[in-house]
Coordinates of C-alpha atoms in Angstrom, one line a residue:
M1 CA 81.7 99.5 -30.2
C2 CA 81.4 103.0 -28.6
G3 CA 80.9 104.6 -25.2
V4 CA 78.4 107.1 -24.2
L5 CA 78.0 109.4 -21.1
G6 CA 75.4 112.0 -20.1
L7 CA 75.5 114.3 -17.0
V8 CA 73.0 116.7 -15.4
A9 CA 74.4 118.6 -12.4
H10 CA 74.4 121.7 -10.2
E11 CA 77.9 122.7 -11.3
P12 CA 79.8 122.9 -14.7
V13 CA 80.0 119.6 -16.1
N14 CA 82.8 119.9 -18.7
Q15 CA 85.6 118.5 -16.6
L16 CA 83.3 115.6 -15.3
L17 CA 82.5 114.7 -18.9
Y18 CA 86.2 114.8 -19.9
D19 CA 87.2 112.6 -17.0
G20 CA 84.4 110.1 -17.5
L21 CA 85.0 109.9 -21.1
Q22 CA 88.7 108.9 -20.4
M23 CA 87.2 106.1 -18.5
L24 CA 85.3 105.0 -21.7
Q25 CA 88.5 105.3 -23.9
H26 CA 88.6 101.5 -24.3
R27 CA 85.4 101.5 -26.0
G28 CA 86.6 103.8 -28.8
Q29 CA 89.7 105.4 -29.9
D30 CA 88.9 107.0 -33.3
A31 CA 86.9 110.0 -32.4
A32 CA 85.4 111.7 -29.4
G33 CA 82.8 114.5 -28.8
I34 CA 81.3 116.6 -25.9
V35 CA 78.3 118.8 -26.1
T36 CA 77.2 120.9 -23.1
V37 CA 73.9 123.0 -22.8
E38 CA 73.7 126.5 -21.4
G39 CA 70.2 127.5 -21.3
N40 CA 68.9 127.0 -24.7
V41 CA 72.5 127.1 -26.2
F42 CA 74.5 124.0 -27.2
H43 CA 78.2 124.1 -27.0
M44 CA 79.9 121.2 -29.0
H45 CA 83.5 120.1 -29.8
K46 CA 84.2 116.8 -31.4
G47 CA 86.9 115.4 -33.7
K48 CA 89.0 112.3 -34.7
G49 CA 91.6 110.8 -32.2
M50 CA 91.9 110.0 -28.6
V51 CA 90.1 112.0 -25.9
R52 CA 93.3 113.6 -24.7
D53 CA 94.1 114.6 -28.3
V54 CA 90.7 116.0 -29.3
F55 CA 90.3 118.4 -26.3
R56 CA 92.5 121.1 -25.5
T57 CA 92.1 123.7 -22.7
R58 CA 90.6 126.3 -25.1
N59 CA 87.9 123.6 -26.1
M60 CA 87.3 122.7 -22.4
R61 CA 86.5 126.4 -21.5
D62 CA 84.1 126.9 -24.3
L63 CA 82.0 123.8 -23.1
A64 CA 79.9 125.7 -20.5
G65 CA 77.0 124.5 -18.8
R66 CA 75.6 122.2 -16.0
A67 CA 74.4 119.3 -18.4
G68 CA 76.1 117.5 -21.2
I69 CA 76.7 114.4 -23.1
A70 CA 79.8 112.8 -24.6
H71 CA 80.8 110.0 -26.9
V72 CA 83.8 108.0 -28.1
R73 CA 83.7 105.7 -31.1
Y74 CA 86.2 103.3 -32.9
P75 CA 87.0 103.0 -36.5
T76 CA 85.0 100.7 -38.6
A77 CA 84.9 99.1 -42.0
G78 CA 83.8 101.6 -44.6
N79 CA 84.7 104.7 -42.5
A80 CA 86.4 106.9 -45.1
G81 CA 87.9 109.0 -42.2
S82 CA 85.6 111.9 -42.0
S83 CA 85.2 113.6 -38.7
A84 CA 81.6 114.5 -39.6
E85 CA 80.9 111.0 -38.3
A86 CA 82.0 111.7 -34.8
Q87 CA 79.2 112.1 -32.3
P88 CA 77.1 113.6 -30.8
F89 CA 74.8 114.6 -33.6
Y90 CA 72.4 117.7 -33.7
V91 CA 68.9 118.5 -35.1
S92 CA 67.4 121.9 -34.7
S93 CA 63.8 120.7 -34.5
P94 CA 61.9 120.2 -32.3
F95 CA 63.5 122.3 -29.5
G96 CA 67.1 121.5 -30.5
I97 CA 68.4 118.0 -29.7
V98 CA 71.9 116.4 -29.6
L99 CA 72.3 112.6 -29.4
A100 CA 75.0 110.0 -28.7
H101 CA 74.4 106.3 -29.5
N102 CA 76.2 103.1 -28.7
G103 CA 75.1 100.1 -30.8
N104 CA 73.9 99.4 -34.4
L105 CA 70.5 99.4 -36.1
T106 CA 69.5 96.6 -38.3
N107 CA 66.8 98.2 -40.2
T108 CA 68.7 101.5 -41.0
E109 CA 67.8 101.5 -44.8
E110 CA 64.1 101.3 -44.1
L111 CA 64.4 104.0 -41.4
Y112 CA 66.5 106.1 -43.9
E113 CA 63.8 105.8 -46.5
N114 CA 61.3 106.9 -44.2
V115 CA 63.1 109.7 -42.5
C116 CA 64.2 111.3 -45.8
F117 CA 61.3 110.9 -48.1
K118 CA 58.2 110.6 -45.8
H119 CA 59.4 112.8 -43.0
L120 CA 61.4 115.2 -45.2
R121 CA 64.3 115.2 -42.9
H122 CA 68.1 115.6 -44.0
I123 CA 70.6 112.8 -43.2
N124 CA 74.2 114.2 -43.7
T125 CA 76.4 111.2 -42.7
R126 CA 76.4 107.3 -43.3
S127 CA 75.8 106.8 -39.6
D128 CA 72.8 105.0 -38.3
S129 CA 73.2 107.2 -35.2
E130 CA 72.1 110.3 -37.2
V131 CA 69.2 108.3 -38.5
L132 CA 68.2 107.3 -35.0
L133 CA 68.3 110.9 -34.0
N134 CA 66.1 111.9 -36.6
V135 CA 63.6 109.2 -35.9
F136 CA 63.4 110.3 -32.3
A137 CA 63.1 114.0 -33.3
H138 CA 60.1 113.2 -35.7
E139 CA 58.4 111.2 -33.0
L140 CA 58.9 113.8 -30.4
R141 CA 57.5 116.5 -32.7
R142 CA 54.8 114.5 -33.6
E143 CA 53.8 114.1 -29.8
V144 CA 54.0 117.6 -29.1
T145 CA 52.1 118.9 -32.1
G146 CA 49.6 116.3 -31.7
S147 CA 48.8 117.4 -28.3
G148 CA 47.9 120.9 -29.3
T149 CA 50.7 122.6 -27.5
T150 CA 54.1 123.9 -27.9
E151 CA 55.4 122.9 -24.6
L152 CA 57.2 119.6 -24.0
S153 CA 56.2 117.3 -21.1
V154 CA 57.8 114.2 -19.7
N155 CA 54.8 112.3 -21.2
H156 CA 55.8 113.6 -24.6
V157 CA 59.4 112.3 -24.2
F158 CA 58.3 108.8 -23.0
N159 CA 55.6 108.4 -25.8
A160 CA 58.2 109.4 -28.4
V161 CA 60.6 106.6 -27.0
S162 CA 57.7 104.1 -27.1
S163 CA 57.1 105.0 -30.8
L164 CA 60.8 104.7 -31.6
H165 CA 61.0 101.3 -30.0
K166 CA 58.2 100.1 -32.3
R167 CA 60.0 101.5 -35.4
V168 CA 63.6 100.8 -34.6
R169 CA 65.5 97.2 -34.7
G170 CA 68.7 96.5 -33.5
A171 CA 70.9 97.5 -30.4
Y172 CA 71.1 100.9 -28.9
G173 CA 72.2 102.6 -25.7
V174 CA 71.2 106.3 -26.2
V175 CA 71.7 109.6 -24.4
A176 CA 70.4 112.9 -25.8
L177 CA 69.8 116.3 -24.6
I178 CA 66.7 118.6 -25.4
A179 CA 67.5 122.2 -25.1
G180 CA 65.6 124.0 -22.5
Y181 CA 64.4 120.8 -20.9
G182 CA 66.7 118.0 -19.8
M183 CA 68.3 114.8 -20.7
V184 CA 66.9 111.5 -21.9
A185 CA 68.4 108.1 -21.8
F186 CA 67.1 104.8 -23.1
R187 CA 67.9 101.4 -23.9
D188 CA 66.9 98.9 -26.7
P189 CA 64.0 96.5 -25.7
L190 CA 66.5 93.6 -25.6
G191 CA 69.0 95.2 -23.5
I192 CA 71.8 94.2 -25.9
R193 CA 73.9 97.2 -25.4
P194 CA 74.7 98.2 -21.7
L195 CA 73.6 101.6 -20.1
V196 CA 73.9 102.3 -16.3
L197 CA 72.5 105.0 -14.1
G198 CA 74.5 106.8 -11.3
K199 CA 74.0 109.7 -9.1
H200 CA 75.9 112.2 -6.6
T201 CA 74.5 114.1 -3.8
D202 CA 76.7 117.1 -2.6
E203 CA 76.9 118.5 0.9
A204 CA 74.1 121.0 0.2
G205 CA 71.8 118.1 -0.7
N206 CA 71.7 118.7 -4.5
T207 CA 71.7 115.7 -6.4
A208 CA 73.3 115.2 -9.8
Y209 CA 72.6 112.2 -12.3
A210 CA 74.8 110.7 -14.8
V211 CA 74.1 107.7 -17.4
A212 CA 77.0 105.9 -19.0
S213 CA 77.9 102.8 -20.9
E214 CA 79.8 101.2 -18.1
S215 CA 79.8 101.9 -14.3
V216 CA 83.5 102.3 -14.2
V217 CA 82.9 106.0 -15.2
F218 CA 81.4 106.7 -11.9
N219 CA 84.2 105.7 -9.8
S220 CA 86.3 108.6 -11.7
I221 CA 83.8 111.4 -11.1
A222 CA 82.8 110.5 -7.5
F223 CA 79.2 109.2 -8.6
E224 CA 77.5 106.2 -7.0
R225 CA 76.3 103.3 -9.4
E226 CA 72.5 103.3 -8.8
R227 CA 71.4 100.5 -11.1
D228 CA 71.4 99.3 -14.8
I229 CA 68.7 101.0 -17.0
A230 CA 66.3 98.2 -17.8
P231 CA 65.8 97.0 -21.4
G232 CA 63.2 99.3 -23.0
E233 CA 63.4 101.8 -20.1
A234 CA 63.7 105.6 -20.5
V235 CA 65.0 108.0 -18.0
F236 CA 64.4 111.7 -18.2
V237 CA 66.3 114.1 -16.0
G238 CA 65.3 117.8 -16.1
F239 CA 67.6 120.5 -15.9
D240 CA 65.9 121.3 -12.6
G241 CA 67.3 118.0 -11.2
Q242 CA 64.1 116.0 -11.2
I243 CA 64.3 112.5 -12.5
F244 CA 61.6 110.4 -14.0
T245 CA 61.5 106.9 -15.4
R246 CA 59.1 104.7 -17.6
Q247 CA 59.0 101.3 -19.2
C248 CA 58.6 102.1 -22.9
A249 CA 58.6 98.9 -24.6
K250 CA 55.7 96.3 -24.7
A251 CA 57.8 93.0 -24.3
P252 CA 61.2 93.9 -23.1
R253 CA 63.5 91.1 -22.1
L254 CA 67.2 91.2 -21.2
N255 CA 69.6 89.8 -23.6
P256 CA 73.1 91.4 -22.9
C257 CA 75.9 91.0 -25.4
L258 CA 78.0 88.0 -24.1
F259 CA 81.2 89.5 -25.8
E260 CA 81.0 92.6 -23.5
Y261 CA 81.9 90.2 -20.7
V262 CA 84.6 88.5 -22.8
Y263 CA 86.5 91.5 -24.3
F264 CA 85.0 95.0 -24.5
A265 CA 84.1 96.0 -20.9
R266 CA 86.6 97.0 -18.5
P267 CA 87.1 94.4 -15.5
D268 CA 86.3 96.8 -12.9
S269 CA 82.8 97.5 -14.5
V270 CA 79.5 96.0 -13.2
M271 CA 77.1 95.4 -16.2
D272 CA 73.6 94.0 -15.7
G273 CA 74.6 93.2 -12.1
V274 CA 77.6 91.0 -13.1
S275 CA 81.1 91.9 -12.2
V276 CA 83.2 91.9 -15.3
Y277 CA 86.3 90.8 -13.4
Q278 CA 84.6 87.9 -11.7
A279 CA 83.2 86.7 -14.9
R280 CA 86.6 86.6 -16.6
V281 CA 88.0 84.8 -13.4
N282 CA 85.2 82.2 -13.7
M283 CA 86.0 81.8 -17.4
G284 CA 89.4 80.7 -16.5
I285 CA 87.9 77.9 -14.3
T286 CA 85.7 76.5 -16.9
L287 CA 88.4 76.8 -19.6
A288 CA 90.9 74.9 -17.3
E289 CA 88.6 71.9 -17.3
K290 CA 88.5 71.9 -21.1
V291 CA 92.3 72.3 -21.5
A292 CA 92.8 69.4 -19.0
R293 CA 90.7 67.2 -21.3
E294 CA 92.0 68.2 -24.6
L295 CA 95.6 69.2 -24.2
P296 CA 98.5 67.2 -22.8
L297 CA 99.1 68.7 -19.4
D298 CA 102.4 67.1 -18.8
D299 CA 103.6 68.9 -21.9
I300 CA 102.8 72.2 -20.6
D301 CA 105.5 74.1 -18.5
V302 CA 104.0 77.6 -18.4
V303 CA 100.7 79.5 -18.7
M304 CA 100.9 83.1 -20.1
P305 CA 98.2 85.7 -20.8
I306 CA 97.9 87.7 -24.0
P307 CA 97.5 91.0 -22.1
D308 CA 95.5 92.7 -21.1
T309 CA 92.0 91.4 -21.2
S310 CA 92.8 87.8 -20.8
R311 CA 94.9 88.2 -17.6
P312 CA 92.3 87.1 -15.0
S313 CA 91.2 84.1 -16.9
A314 CA 94.9 83.1 -17.4
M315 CA 95.8 83.6 -13.8
E316 CA 92.8 81.4 -12.7
L317 CA 93.4 78.7 -15.4
A318 CA 97.0 78.5 -14.1
H319 CA 96.0 78.2 -10.6
R320 CA 93.5 75.4 -11.4
L321 CA 96.0 73.5 -13.5
G322 CA 98.8 73.8 -11.1
K323 CA 101.0 75.4 -13.7
P324 CA 103.4 78.4 -13.3
Y325 CA 101.9 81.7 -14.3
R326 CA 104.3 84.1 -16.1
E327 CA 104.1 87.5 -18.1
G328 CA 105.9 86.6 -21.1
L329 CA 104.5 89.2 -23.4
I330 CA 104.9 92.9 -22.5
K331 CA 102.4 95.3 -23.9
N332 CA 103.1 98.8 -25.3
R333 CA 100.2 100.7 -23.8
Y334 CA 100.4 103.5 -26.4
I335 CA 99.2 101.2 -29.2
G336 CA 95.5 100.9 -29.6
R337 CA 93.3 97.7 -29.8
T338 CA 94.5 95.7 -32.9
F339 CA 91.0 94.0 -33.1
I340 CA 89.4 97.4 -33.9
M341 CA 92.1 98.7 -36.2
P342 CA 90.7 99.9 -39.5
G343 CA 92.8 97.9 -42.1
Q344 CA 94.5 94.4 -42.2
A345 CA 97.9 95.7 -42.9
T346 CA 97.7 98.3 -40.1
R347 CA 96.5 95.4 -37.7
K348 CA 99.2 93.1 -38.6
K349 CA 102.0 95.6 -38.2
S350 CA 100.5 96.9 -35.0
V351 CA 100.8 93.5 -33.2
R352 CA 104.5 93.7 -33.2
Q353 CA 104.4 97.2 -32.0
K354 CA 101.9 96.3 -29.3
L355 CA 103.5 93.2 -27.8
S356 CA 107.1 92.2 -27.1
P357 CA 108.3 88.8 -26.1
M358 CA 110.8 88.3 -23.1
E359 CA 113.0 85.5 -24.4
S360 CA 114.0 84.2 -21.0
E361 CA 110.3 83.3 -20.2
F362 CA 109.9 81.4 -23.6
A363 CA 113.2 79.6 -24.2
G364 CA 113.1 76.0 -24.2
K365 CA 109.6 75.9 -22.7
S366 CA 106.2 74.5 -23.8
V367 CA 103.8 77.5 -23.5
L368 CA 100.1 77.7 -23.2
L369 CA 99.1 81.1 -24.4
V370 CA 95.7 82.3 -23.2
D371 CA 93.7 85.0 -25.0
D372 CA 90.1 86.5 -24.6
S373 CA 89.1 85.4 -28.1
I374 CA 90.2 84.6 -31.6
V375 CA 88.5 86.4 -34.3
R376 CA 90.4 86.9 -37.7
G377 CA 93.4 85.0 -36.2
T378 CA 95.8 87.4 -37.7
T379 CA 97.0 88.5 -34.2
S380 CA 97.0 85.1 -32.8
R381 CA 99.2 83.8 -35.7
E382 CA 101.6 86.8 -35.1
I383 CA 101.9 86.0 -31.5
V384 CA 102.5 82.3 -31.9
E385 CA 105.2 83.2 -34.3
M386 CA 106.9 85.6 -31.9
A387 CA 106.8 82.9 -29.1
R388 CA 108.5 80.5 -31.3
Q389 CA 111.1 83.1 -32.4
A390 CA 111.7 83.8 -28.7
G391 CA 112.5 80.1 -28.2
A392 CA 109.5 78.3 -27.1
R393 CA 109.6 74.5 -27.7
K394 CA 105.9 74.2 -28.2
V395 CA 103.0 76.7 -28.2
Y396 CA 99.5 75.9 -27.3
F397 CA 96.7 78.4 -27.5
A398 CA 93.5 78.6 -25.4
S399 CA 90.7 81.1 -25.9
A400 CA 88.4 82.4 -23.1
A401 CA 85.4 82.7 -25.4
P402 CA 84.1 80.2 -28.0
E403 CA 84.8 80.0 -31.6
V404 CA 83.6 83.3 -33.3
R405 CA 81.9 82.0 -36.3
F406 CA 79.3 84.7 -37.3
P407 CA 79.4 88.4 -37.8
N408 CA 78.1 90.8 -35.0
V409 CA 75.3 93.2 -36.3
Y410 CA 74.7 94.9 -33.0
G411 CA 77.5 97.5 -32.9
I412 CA 80.7 95.3 -32.8
D413 CA 82.6 95.7 -36.2
M414 CA 83.5 92.1 -36.6
P415 CA 84.6 90.7 -40.1
T416 CA 82.4 89.0 -42.4
R417 CA 82.1 85.3 -42.1
E418 CA 84.6 84.6 -44.8
E419 CA 87.3 86.5 -42.8
L420 CA 86.5 84.7 -39.5
I421 CA 89.1 82.1 -38.8
A422 CA 86.6 79.7 -37.1
N423 CA 84.3 79.8 -40.1
G424 CA 84.1 76.2 -41.2
R425 CA 87.1 75.1 -39.2
T426 CA 87.6 72.8 -36.3
A427 CA 89.6 73.6 -33.3
A428 CA 92.4 71.4 -34.7
E429 CA 92.2 73.2 -38.2
I430 CA 92.2 76.6 -36.5
A431 CA 95.4 75.4 -34.6
R432 CA 97.3 74.8 -37.9
E433 CA 96.0 78.1 -39.3
I434 CA 97.7 80.0 -36.5
S435 CA 100.7 77.6 -36.3
A436 CA 100.0 76.4 -32.9
D437 CA 100.5 72.8 -31.5
G438 CA 97.0 72.7 -30.1
C439 CA 94.0 75.1 -29.6
V440 CA 91.2 75.0 -27.0
F441 CA 87.9 77.0 -26.9
Q442 CA 85.6 77.8 -24.3
E443 CA 82.3 76.0 -24.5
L444 CA 79.4 78.4 -25.3
G445 CA 76.9 76.9 -22.8
A446 CA 79.8 76.9 -19.9
L447 CA 80.2 80.7 -20.7
E448 CA 76.5 81.6 -20.6
D449 CA 76.2 79.6 -17.4
L450 CA 79.2 81.3 -15.5
V451 CA 77.8 84.7 -16.3
R452 CA 74.3 83.8 -15.4
A453 CA 75.5 82.4 -12.1
L454 CA 76.6 85.9 -11.2
N455 CA 73.2 87.2 -12.1
P456 CA 70.3 84.6 -12.3
A457 CA 68.1 87.3 -13.5
I458 CA 69.8 87.0 -17.0
E459 CA 67.9 84.3 -18.8
N460 CA 69.3 84.8 -22.2
F461 CA 72.3 86.6 -23.9
D462 CA 73.2 87.9 -27.4
T463 CA 75.5 85.1 -28.4
S464 CA 75.0 85.8 -32.1
C465 CA 78.7 85.9 -33.1
F466 CA 79.2 82.5 -31.5
S467 CA 75.9 80.8 -32.3
G468 CA 74.5 82.6 -35.3
C469 CA 71.3 83.2 -33.4
Y470 CA 70.2 87.1 -33.6
P471 CA 67.8 87.9 -30.9
T472 CA 66.1 90.8 -32.8
G473 CA 64.7 88.0 -35.3
D474 CA 65.3 90.0 -38.5
I475 CA 68.6 88.8 -39.4
D476 CA 68.7 86.1 -42.3
E477 CA 71.1 84.6 -44.9
A478 CA 70.1 87.5 -47.4
Y479 CA 71.1 90.2 -44.7
L480 CA 74.3 88.5 -44.0
Q481 CA 75.1 88.2 -47.7
R482 CA 74.4 91.9 -48.1
L483 CA 76.7 92.7 -45.0
S484 CA 79.3 90.7 -46.6
G485 CA 79.0 92.4 -49.9
S486 CA 78.9 95.9 -48.6
K487 CA 81.9 95.3 -46.4
S488 CA 83.9 93.8 -49.3
S489 CA 83.0 97.1 -51.3
A490 CA 84.1 99.2 -48.3
A491 CA 87.5 97.6 -48.1
A492 CA 88.2 97.9 -51.6
A493 CA 87.4 101.8 -51.3
Q494 CA 89.7 101.9 -48.5
L495 CA 92.4 100.6 -50.6
N496 CA 91.3 102.9 -53.6
P497 CA 89.9 106.1 -52.2
S498 CA 88.7 106.8 -55.7
L499 CA 86.1 104.1 -55.4
I500 CA 84.3 106.0 -52.4
D501 CA 80.9 107.4 -53.2
H502 CA 80.8 110.6 -51.3
S503 CA 77.1 111.1 -51.7
V504 CA 74.9 110.6 -48.6
R505 CA 74.0 107.0 -48.5
I506 CA 72.9 104.5 -45.7
S507 CA 73.4 100.7 -45.7
D508 CA 72.6 97.9 -43.4
D509 CA 76.4 97.6 -42.6
D510 CA 76.7 100.9 -40.6
E511 CA 78.4 99.6 -37.5
E512 CA 80.1 102.7 -36.6
E513 CA 78.8 103.0 -33.1

């Protein structure tokens, strides 16, 4: 998962991009990048690390211009640690384009073959985002040269996006700058990955526009949330401040990623018309109903969240069950999300660094722990063990999300099926695996219904990691087997760097963004 941000304003945007990017830090902690444009000149700085670590005062001074894009990314399986994979990416032709991407393409290998061997373009990294940039650049060049002119028009841009939609499969929220012309943003035809439009009008009547992965960005830079960019839609903002929009897909339909509401998005964001916070509160209501059916309520003394994402669900669950709510686990806010740590050993170690139990809240009590989800089970097992060591008499576990049984191929670097703790296991078997006295999961249908109730216009969701149903229609057993094999190879290479092939190659498991 990654975060993107784009801005066209009537003032320097470097500070706005930096401030906005910090609001997206939860979507990626491995690398960050900013590109601004001044006339026809791009200014770029990017590198590995948190936003605050990548950018220094001297870097910010060099990022001149009144338009720019920015990106944060997280570490993924197979990432050899190269800063070259940090975004945005750049191509010189046509005009000069920089692009940042959130999501993952599912036909990367096919696109790579076309881009490199038919279009004769060079791909320098393993990132599917660089492939996507070169597909867009090729289609834009084809549009312009085919029209018999060397000048770019808005129609050229929108036609290029339309052609890209026909060729590309997967999930993508994109922001890009075209030197000398403007900013373009577009979203995949299924709307799997989020993209939001905002604006700000100053006292002189000048209007600035912003596009971001989450609406929470706009609060920090004094912009107003206008609306979600529709699936398949493209937005073009010229450097003169004019804005144009067009639907560029033939049969768009909204299938937002359900896991965004469960885990990734900030609670103060609104995504596709849904308050993330309210969705998580409502998850607590439906989860409480299932807990009441499946666990011995008389044996539960206290409800505790595993901070931070599960807190709204846990508070509402405790209220519905009439049980005390306590904060028994204290989070060290200087440790990153363990779910997206690059290696299992690092992930396991970081759980103890990240969470510290208060023995007074556990001693002699039967505790119901509430988490947003259970993926590998590594974190859950460690937390249950910590609770018992702190003196808990019994430890029950409730997940605000359904069982994660399938890999996500649309931009979330989940493990292979073999590594998912829910793969082939019942709730009772999962409880034994994490050493809990009982385990309850949210019902998928209930989760869909409660989010849809907040925006009835959403007919379907991407529920692939829960259901195994992939909305792009191009994921089969053979694809998942290749994904599993390539991730296993990447994991082996991480343990033994001499196994890494440093030649340029693209594979279907490139879930960097």
